[in-house]
Short mmCIF file of C-alpha atoms in Angstrom, two decimals:
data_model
loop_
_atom_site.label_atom_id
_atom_site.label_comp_id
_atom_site.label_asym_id
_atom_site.label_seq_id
_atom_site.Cartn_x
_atom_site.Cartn_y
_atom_site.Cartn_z
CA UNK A 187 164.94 30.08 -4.34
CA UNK A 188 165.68 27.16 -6.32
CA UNK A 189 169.20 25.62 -6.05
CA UNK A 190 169.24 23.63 -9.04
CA UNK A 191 171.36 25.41 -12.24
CA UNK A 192 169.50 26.06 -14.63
CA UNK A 193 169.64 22.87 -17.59
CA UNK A 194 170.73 25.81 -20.22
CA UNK A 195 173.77 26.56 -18.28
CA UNK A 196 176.87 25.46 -19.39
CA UNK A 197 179.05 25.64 -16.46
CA UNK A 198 177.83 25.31 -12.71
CA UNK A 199 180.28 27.49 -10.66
CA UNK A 200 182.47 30.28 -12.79
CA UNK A 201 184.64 33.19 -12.21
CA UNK A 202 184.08 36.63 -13.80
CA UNK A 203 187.11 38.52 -14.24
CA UNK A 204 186.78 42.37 -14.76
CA UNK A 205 188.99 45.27 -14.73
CA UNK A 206 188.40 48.16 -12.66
CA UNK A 207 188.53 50.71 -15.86
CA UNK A 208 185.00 48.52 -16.77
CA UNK A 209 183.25 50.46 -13.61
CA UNK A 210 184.47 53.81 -15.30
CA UNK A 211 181.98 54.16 -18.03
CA UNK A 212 183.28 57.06 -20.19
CA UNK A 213 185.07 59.06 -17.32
CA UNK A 214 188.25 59.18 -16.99
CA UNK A 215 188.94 57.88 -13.44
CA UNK A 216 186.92 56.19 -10.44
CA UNK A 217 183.86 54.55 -10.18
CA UNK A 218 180.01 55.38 -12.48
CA UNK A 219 177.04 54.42 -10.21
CA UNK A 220 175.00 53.51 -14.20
CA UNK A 221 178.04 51.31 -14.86
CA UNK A 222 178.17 49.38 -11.81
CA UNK A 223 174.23 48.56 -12.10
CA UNK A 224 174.39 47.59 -15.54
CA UNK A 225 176.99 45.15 -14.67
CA UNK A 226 175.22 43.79 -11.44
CA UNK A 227 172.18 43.50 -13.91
CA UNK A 228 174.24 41.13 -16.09
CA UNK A 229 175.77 39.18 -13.22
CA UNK A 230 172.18 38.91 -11.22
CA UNK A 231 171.08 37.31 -14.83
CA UNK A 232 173.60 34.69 -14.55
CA UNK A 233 172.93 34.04 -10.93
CA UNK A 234 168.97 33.61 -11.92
CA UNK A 235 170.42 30.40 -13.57
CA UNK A 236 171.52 28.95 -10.44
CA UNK A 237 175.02 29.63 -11.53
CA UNK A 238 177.47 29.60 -8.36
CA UNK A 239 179.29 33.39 -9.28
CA UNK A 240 182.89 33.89 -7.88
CA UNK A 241 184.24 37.63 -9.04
CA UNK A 242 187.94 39.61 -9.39
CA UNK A 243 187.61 43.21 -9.75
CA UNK A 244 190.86 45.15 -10.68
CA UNK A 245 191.65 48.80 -9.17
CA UNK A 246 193.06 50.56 -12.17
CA UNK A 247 190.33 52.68 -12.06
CA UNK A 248 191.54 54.29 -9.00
CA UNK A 249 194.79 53.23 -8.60
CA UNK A 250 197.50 51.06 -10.28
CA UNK A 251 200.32 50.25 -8.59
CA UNK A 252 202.63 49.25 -12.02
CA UNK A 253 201.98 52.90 -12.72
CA UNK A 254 202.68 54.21 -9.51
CA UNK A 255 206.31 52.11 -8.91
CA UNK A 256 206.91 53.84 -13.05
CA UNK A 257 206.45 57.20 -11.20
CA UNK A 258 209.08 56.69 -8.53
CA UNK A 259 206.94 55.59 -6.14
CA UNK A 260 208.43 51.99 -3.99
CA UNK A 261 206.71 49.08 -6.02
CA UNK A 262 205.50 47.09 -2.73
CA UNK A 263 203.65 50.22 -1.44
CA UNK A 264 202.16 51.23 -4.60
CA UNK A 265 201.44 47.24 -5.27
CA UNK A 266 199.57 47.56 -1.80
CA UNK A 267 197.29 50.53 -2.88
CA UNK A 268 196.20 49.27 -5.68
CA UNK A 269 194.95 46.50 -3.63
CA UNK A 270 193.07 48.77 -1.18
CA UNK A 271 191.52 50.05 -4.16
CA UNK A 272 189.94 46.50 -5.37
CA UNK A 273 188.61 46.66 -2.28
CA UNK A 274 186.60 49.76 -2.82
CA UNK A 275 185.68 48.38 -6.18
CA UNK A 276 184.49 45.15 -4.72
CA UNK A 277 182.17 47.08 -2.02
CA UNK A 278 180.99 49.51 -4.38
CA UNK A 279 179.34 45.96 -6.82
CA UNK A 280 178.62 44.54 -3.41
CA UNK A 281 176.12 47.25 -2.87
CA UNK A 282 175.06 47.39 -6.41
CA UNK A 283 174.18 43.35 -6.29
CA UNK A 284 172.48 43.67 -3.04
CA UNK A 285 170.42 46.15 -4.43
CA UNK A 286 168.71 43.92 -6.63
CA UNK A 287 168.30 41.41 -4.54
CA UNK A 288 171.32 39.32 -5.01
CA UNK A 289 173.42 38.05 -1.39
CA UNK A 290 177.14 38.71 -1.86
CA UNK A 291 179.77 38.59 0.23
CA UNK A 292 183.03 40.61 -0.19
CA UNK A 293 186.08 38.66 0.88
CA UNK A 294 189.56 40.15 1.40
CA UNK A 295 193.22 38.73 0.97
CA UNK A 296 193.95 41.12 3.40
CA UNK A 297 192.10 40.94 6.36
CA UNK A 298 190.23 44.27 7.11
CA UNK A 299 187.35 42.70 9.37
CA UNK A 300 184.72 45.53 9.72
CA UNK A 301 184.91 46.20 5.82
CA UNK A 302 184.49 42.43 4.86
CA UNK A 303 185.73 38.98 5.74
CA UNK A 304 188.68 38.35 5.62
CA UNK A 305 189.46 35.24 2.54
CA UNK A 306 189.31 31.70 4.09
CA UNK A 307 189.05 29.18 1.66
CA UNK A 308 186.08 26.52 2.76
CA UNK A 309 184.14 29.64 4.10
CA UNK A 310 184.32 31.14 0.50
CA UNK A 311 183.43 27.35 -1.07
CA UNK A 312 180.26 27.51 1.35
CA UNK A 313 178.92 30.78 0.21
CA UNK A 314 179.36 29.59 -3.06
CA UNK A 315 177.33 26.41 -1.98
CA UNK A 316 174.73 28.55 -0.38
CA UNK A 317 174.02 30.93 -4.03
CA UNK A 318 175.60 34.04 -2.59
CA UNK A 319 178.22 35.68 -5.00
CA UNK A 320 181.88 36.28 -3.63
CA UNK A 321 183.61 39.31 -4.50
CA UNK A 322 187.89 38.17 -3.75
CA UNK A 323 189.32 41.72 -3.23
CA UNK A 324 192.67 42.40 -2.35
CA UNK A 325 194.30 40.23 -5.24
CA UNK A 326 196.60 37.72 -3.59
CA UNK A 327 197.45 39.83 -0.91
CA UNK A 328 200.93 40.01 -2.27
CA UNK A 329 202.54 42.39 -4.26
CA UNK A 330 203.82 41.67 -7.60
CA UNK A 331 201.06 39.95 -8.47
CA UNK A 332 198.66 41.31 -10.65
CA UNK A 333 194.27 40.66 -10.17
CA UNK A 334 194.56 38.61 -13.39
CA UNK A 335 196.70 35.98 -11.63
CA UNK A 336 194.97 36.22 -8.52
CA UNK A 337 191.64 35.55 -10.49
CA UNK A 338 193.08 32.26 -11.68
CA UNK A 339 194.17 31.41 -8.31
CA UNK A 340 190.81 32.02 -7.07
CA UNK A 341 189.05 29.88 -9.73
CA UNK A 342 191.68 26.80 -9.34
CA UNK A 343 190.84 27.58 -5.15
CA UNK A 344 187.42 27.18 -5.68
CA UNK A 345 187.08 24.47 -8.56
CA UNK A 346 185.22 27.03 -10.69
CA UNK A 347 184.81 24.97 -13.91
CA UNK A 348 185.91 28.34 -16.09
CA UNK A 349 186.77 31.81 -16.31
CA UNK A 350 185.05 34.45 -17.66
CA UNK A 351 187.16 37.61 -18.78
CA UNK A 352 184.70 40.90 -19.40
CA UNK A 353 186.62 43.00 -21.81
CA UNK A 354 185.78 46.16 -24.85
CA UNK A 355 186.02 43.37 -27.34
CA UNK A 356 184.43 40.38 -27.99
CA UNK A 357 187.35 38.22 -27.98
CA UNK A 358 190.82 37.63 -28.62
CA UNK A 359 192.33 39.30 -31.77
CA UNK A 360 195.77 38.29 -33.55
CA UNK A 361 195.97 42.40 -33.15
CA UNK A 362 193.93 45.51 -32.19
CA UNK A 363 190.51 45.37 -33.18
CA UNK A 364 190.29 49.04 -32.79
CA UNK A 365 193.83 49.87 -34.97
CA UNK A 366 193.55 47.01 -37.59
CA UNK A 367 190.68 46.83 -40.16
CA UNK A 368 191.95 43.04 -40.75
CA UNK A 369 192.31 41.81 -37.66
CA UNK A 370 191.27 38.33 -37.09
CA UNK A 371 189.00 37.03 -34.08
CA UNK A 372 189.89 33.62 -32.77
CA UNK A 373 187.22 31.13 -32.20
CA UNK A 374 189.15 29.13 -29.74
CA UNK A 375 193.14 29.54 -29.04
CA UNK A 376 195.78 27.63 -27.04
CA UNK A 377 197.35 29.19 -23.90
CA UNK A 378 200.83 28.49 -25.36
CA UNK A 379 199.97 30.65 -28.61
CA UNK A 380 198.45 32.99 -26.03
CA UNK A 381 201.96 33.53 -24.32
CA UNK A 382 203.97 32.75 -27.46
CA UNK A 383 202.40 35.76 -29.54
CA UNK A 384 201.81 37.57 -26.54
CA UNK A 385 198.12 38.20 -27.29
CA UNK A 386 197.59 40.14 -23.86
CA UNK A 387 194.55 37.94 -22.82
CA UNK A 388 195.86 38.30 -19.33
CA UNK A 389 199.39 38.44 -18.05
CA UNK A 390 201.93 35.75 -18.34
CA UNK A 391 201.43 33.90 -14.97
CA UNK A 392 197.70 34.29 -14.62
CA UNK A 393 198.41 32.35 -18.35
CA UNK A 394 200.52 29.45 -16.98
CA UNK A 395 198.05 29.10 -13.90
CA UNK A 396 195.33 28.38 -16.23
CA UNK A 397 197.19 26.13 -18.11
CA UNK A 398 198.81 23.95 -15.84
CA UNK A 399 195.32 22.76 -14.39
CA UNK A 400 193.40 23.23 -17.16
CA UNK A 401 191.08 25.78 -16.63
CA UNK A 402 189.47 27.42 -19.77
CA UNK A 403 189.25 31.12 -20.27
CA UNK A 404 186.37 32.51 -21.96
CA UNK A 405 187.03 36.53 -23.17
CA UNK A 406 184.14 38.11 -24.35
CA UNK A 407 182.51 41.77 -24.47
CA UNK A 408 181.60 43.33 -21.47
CA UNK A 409 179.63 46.21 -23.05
CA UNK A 410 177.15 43.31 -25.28
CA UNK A 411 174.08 43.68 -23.27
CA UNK A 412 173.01 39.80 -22.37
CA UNK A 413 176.18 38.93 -23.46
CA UNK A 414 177.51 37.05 -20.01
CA UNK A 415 174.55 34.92 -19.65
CA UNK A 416 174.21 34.58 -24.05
CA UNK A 417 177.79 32.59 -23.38
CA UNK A 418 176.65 30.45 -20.78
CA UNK A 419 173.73 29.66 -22.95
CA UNK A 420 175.82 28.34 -25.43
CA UNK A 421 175.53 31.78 -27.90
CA UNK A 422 177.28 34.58 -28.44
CA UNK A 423 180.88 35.62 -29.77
CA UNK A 424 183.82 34.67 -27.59
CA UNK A 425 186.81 33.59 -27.64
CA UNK A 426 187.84 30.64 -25.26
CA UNK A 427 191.48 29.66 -24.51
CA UNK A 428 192.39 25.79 -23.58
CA UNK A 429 194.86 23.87 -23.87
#
């Protein structure tokens, strides 16, 4: 296997940000085998182009624990479930990358040793080095902290040159695409407007992260087939957030 990126690529090392509603498909909860694969088929086409592949996978899917602490339930508890439940996510595209071929290693915040490794930081770098993809699970490992912000951690840890977020739309919309007939896509936006109009690109401190060293966000659609490696080709519809 060659280790050389491929000269289309835009960016070397990048991390893909996804929620855990993506792995749904159309059901209402959990995890769709179809959806899983069809999203390991667009990350394996990225990693074809010798792109080093770093990825954040939410739990809402199974469990969120903002939803639980709203239903009585003590935040830090239900803030550690939904945690154990990016873990599941994280094994379940684990498997679905290894089936095609692709080496991947699933790395946890919180150390759970005969699931996965547990996250050390030059470890992670090396696997990186070495073409495997790392799946960071667990978020932080703290609660209060959402998988958005623990994505942009994880990108700044690992000098990933950008981050991807995999959304239902292809971009970032002055309002909802799917309410508003006129709503406008931007091409490129700043991360203050992104905070200041609270455009719900990703929360407020994943926001600041990015911004304070720099690191571009690129939000595109998630269901465009192609669509992740289109972007690092240089095509495709996107929106990308810098300073």
């Amino acid at each position: 296997m060659s280790t050389e990126t491929h000269p289309a690529a835009k960016y070397k090392r990048v991390l893909l940000k996804i929620s855990g509603e993506a792995l749904m498909g159309d059901q209402g909860y959990g995890l769709h085998p179809p959806t899983v694969s069809r999203i390991a088929q667009e990350v394996k086409s990225v990693h074809d182009l010798g792109v080093e592949i770093c990825m954040v996978i939410g739990g809402g899917n199974i469990f969120r624990g903002l939803a639980g602490s709203a239903q009585g339930m003590e935040r830090t508890t239900a803030d550690y479930m939904g945690m154990l439940a990016t873990v599941m996510n994280a094994l379940a595209m684990q498997s679905a990358l290894e089936g095609l071929g692709v080496f991947t290693r699933v790395i946890s915040a919180i150390p759970m040793d005969q699931v996965c490794e547990p996250y050390i930081r030059r470890r992670a770098v090396r696997h990186l080095e070495k073409k495997r993809v790392c799946i960071f699970a667990a978020g932080t490992g703290n609660p209060y902290f959402t998988t958005d912000t623990a994505a942009t951690l994880r990108a700044n840890e690992m000098s990933c040159e950008a981050i991807f977020k995999g959304t239902k739309v292809d971009g970032v919309y002055d309002k909802d695409p799917k309410k508003f007939d006129d709503a406008k896509r931007y091409d490129t936006v700043s991360y203050d407007e992104v905070l200041q109009k609270n455009l719900g690109v990703m929360d407020a401190s994943a926001i600041a992260l990015a911004r304070d060293n720099n690191k571009p966000i690129i939000v595109f659609s998630l269901d465009e087939p192609g669509g992740f490696r289109g972007i690092l080709a240089g095509e495709g519809t996107y929106t990308k957030v810098q300073g």
